[in-house]
């Protein structure tokens, strides 16, 4: 198969779909890889690094899209990239379609085979291609929140861990999944007063076993959420419903009643955000203020640490890229139900039920859609 790796063009996005080591693996399996000029420069890889492992370097994204049977990216394709997709071409990347009608419409129109990292599953019910970025984003959320609390950024002027004689900041983590657990780890390490809210008793038990008396693991009811959010200095939104738009758990009314200068980091913003007042921001302008509450809602948080993020992502995606390349998408999807769960759009049809429901499109079962093309 011919695989194409374009340079990412989203604002301040420096990650790359494949590092040279991943390219080398594909070439060793008999595939061809075309990489756009300077695609890896943001994480320290030159064109020569890719050429040294056998890749061919092309000058433009258009050339890469024209030659490739499968496009491997990191972030959702931007409008100019979506216009380059063609019928039957495989797109393997993060998509986050539920809150993104324009992208969904363009992918339907393209009739490409669009497989989303974030809805690929595993035998444990996890999301193996989302997990590494959730780990990064969860850990980064505390860094971002700590900065947002600084007075120069219009925050409360608090140090997360306090100092002897001064209380630490109260950090409330909504959601105890991969993002929440990693945010909790960082917040505990910095000495904050940490509360984690979740609706799963099993998740709360695991957090209690890991962190013990260093945190308060609370069952999330409307009453508990309101109480702790209003007391919080920093709120981390880490709620995820796979493939679907995130539920708006923190309301505009909550925001109005929070402490002036409190901060929110909405890690769920890729799926529309779990804070009612959230709107996607960029690394260039990461924060804004609503009712004296600092909102950090960067939609590609791991892009700020692209080298760590790219390697972590490649470790997870490479086996799936190889499977798609070795077998072709039809056999690969037919043989692997977990990879099939990643299929969001094929031949102009939506095959992810949560995306169809969120955007009001008709839904076709992915296996049914695939059988039509076998």
XYZ file of C-alpha atoms in Angstrom, residues 54-213:
160
model
C 13.290 4.765 2.822
C 10.508 7.347 2.644
C 10.043 9.601 -0.346
C 9.613 13.305 0.405
C 7.125 15.398 -1.582
C 6.955 19.168 -1.525
C 3.228 19.714 -0.996
C 0.276 18.171 0.791
C -1.570 17.960 -2.519
C 1.127 15.689 -3.924
C 0.908 13.456 -0.838
C -2.887 13.219 -1.018
C -2.761 12.558 -4.773
C -0.417 9.572 -4.492
C -1.498 7.976 -1.213
C -3.999 5.158 -0.774
C -4.029 5.829 2.981
C -3.469 9.155 4.717
C -2.123 8.961 8.271
C -2.504 12.143 10.310
C -2.863 13.327 13.883
C -5.578 15.981 13.942
C -8.834 16.142 12.035
C -8.374 17.271 8.430
C -8.834 20.981 7.949
C -11.108 22.263 5.173
C -8.272 22.555 2.639
C -7.215 18.971 3.412
C -10.749 17.602 3.218
C -10.993 19.014 -0.291
C -8.055 16.777 -1.303
C -9.662 13.518 -0.177
C -11.019 11.197 -2.832
C -13.464 8.324 -3.010
C -12.125 5.100 -1.481
C -9.057 6.756 0.045
C -8.398 5.747 3.671
C -8.096 8.521 6.249
C -6.716 7.366 9.617
C -6.563 10.109 12.251
C -8.433 11.749 15.117
C -11.760 13.035 13.795
C -14.001 14.081 16.743
C -16.979 14.462 14.434
C -19.845 14.778 16.935
C -19.415 18.538 17.531
C -18.149 19.280 13.989
C -20.868 19.451 11.340
C -18.765 21.069 8.554
C -16.092 18.377 8.795
C -18.683 15.609 8.846
C -20.437 16.994 5.769
C -17.138 17.241 3.895
C -16.133 13.675 4.779
C -19.514 12.391 3.638
C -19.085 14.274 0.382
C -15.563 12.916 -0.142
C -16.743 9.250 0.003
C -13.437 8.442 1.666
C -12.997 5.657 4.248
C -12.629 7.630 7.467
C -11.367 5.743 10.532
C -11.151 7.698 13.793
C -8.481 6.944 16.354
C -10.799 7.978 19.170
C -13.469 5.307 18.563
C -11.178 2.281 18.034
C -11.775 -0.046 21.003
C -10.032 -2.969 22.708
C -10.984 -6.163 24.547
C -11.085 -4.357 27.893
C -13.623 -1.816 26.653
C -10.945 0.866 26.452
C -9.966 3.314 23.715
C -6.328 2.388 22.996
C -5.626 5.128 20.447
C -7.197 7.864 22.548
C -5.540 6.728 25.774
C -2.004 8.055 25.122
C -3.271 11.534 24.268
C -5.649 11.438 27.234
C -2.647 10.686 29.440
C -0.768 13.654 28.012
C -3.778 16.003 28.143
C -4.642 14.945 31.674
C -1.155 15.697 32.916
C -0.964 18.937 30.940
C -4.319 20.108 32.299
C -2.792 20.683 35.721
C 0.128 22.629 34.240
C -2.303 24.734 32.216
C -4.570 25.217 35.219
C -1.692 26.248 37.453
C -0.729 28.943 34.942
C -4.341 30.076 34.545
C -4.514 30.657 38.313
C -1.617 33.113 38.174
C -2.690 36.736 38.646
C -0.991 37.818 35.412
C -3.436 35.524 33.610
C -6.420 36.983 35.536
C -6.520 34.040 37.930
C -6.915 34.023 41.726
C -3.191 34.315 42.248
C -2.824 30.941 43.935
C -0.085 28.333 44.050
C -1.648 24.885 43.624
C 0.240 23.320 46.522
C 0.253 26.371 48.764
C 3.190 26.751 51.173
C 3.574 25.923 54.874
C 0.950 27.964 56.716
C -1.159 28.603 53.589
C -3.886 26.308 52.285
C -3.385 24.677 48.865
C -5.746 25.305 45.984
C -8.804 23.081 45.658
C -8.742 21.126 42.382
C -11.955 19.425 41.275
C -11.559 16.772 38.577
C -14.783 15.835 36.798
C -14.432 12.319 35.415
C -12.103 9.645 36.741
C -11.114 8.042 33.443
C -7.755 8.295 31.702
C -7.742 12.112 31.654
C -9.008 12.389 35.221
C -6.606 9.853 36.675
C -3.591 11.531 35.078
C -4.783 14.989 36.119
C -5.262 13.656 39.648
C -1.751 12.208 39.696
C -0.244 15.566 38.751
C -2.450 17.589 41.128
C -1.641 15.286 44.039
C 2.052 15.504 43.178
C 1.877 19.298 43.333
C 0.248 19.184 46.749
C -3.240 20.409 45.811
C -6.447 19.585 47.687
C -8.001 17.179 45.151
C -11.607 16.046 44.688
C -12.510 13.604 41.897
C -16.126 13.177 40.787
C -17.345 10.169 38.811
C -20.553 8.150 38.385
C -18.789 4.785 38.431
C -18.228 3.234 41.849
C -15.612 0.936 40.294
C -13.672 3.949 38.994
C -13.880 5.616 42.397
C -12.651 2.438 44.092
C -9.643 2.292 41.751
C -8.815 5.943 42.435
C -9.149 5.357 46.169
C -6.849 2.334 45.952
C -4.259 4.347 43.999
C -4.329 7.646 45.885
C -5.907 6.786 49.235
C -6.356 9.690 51.625
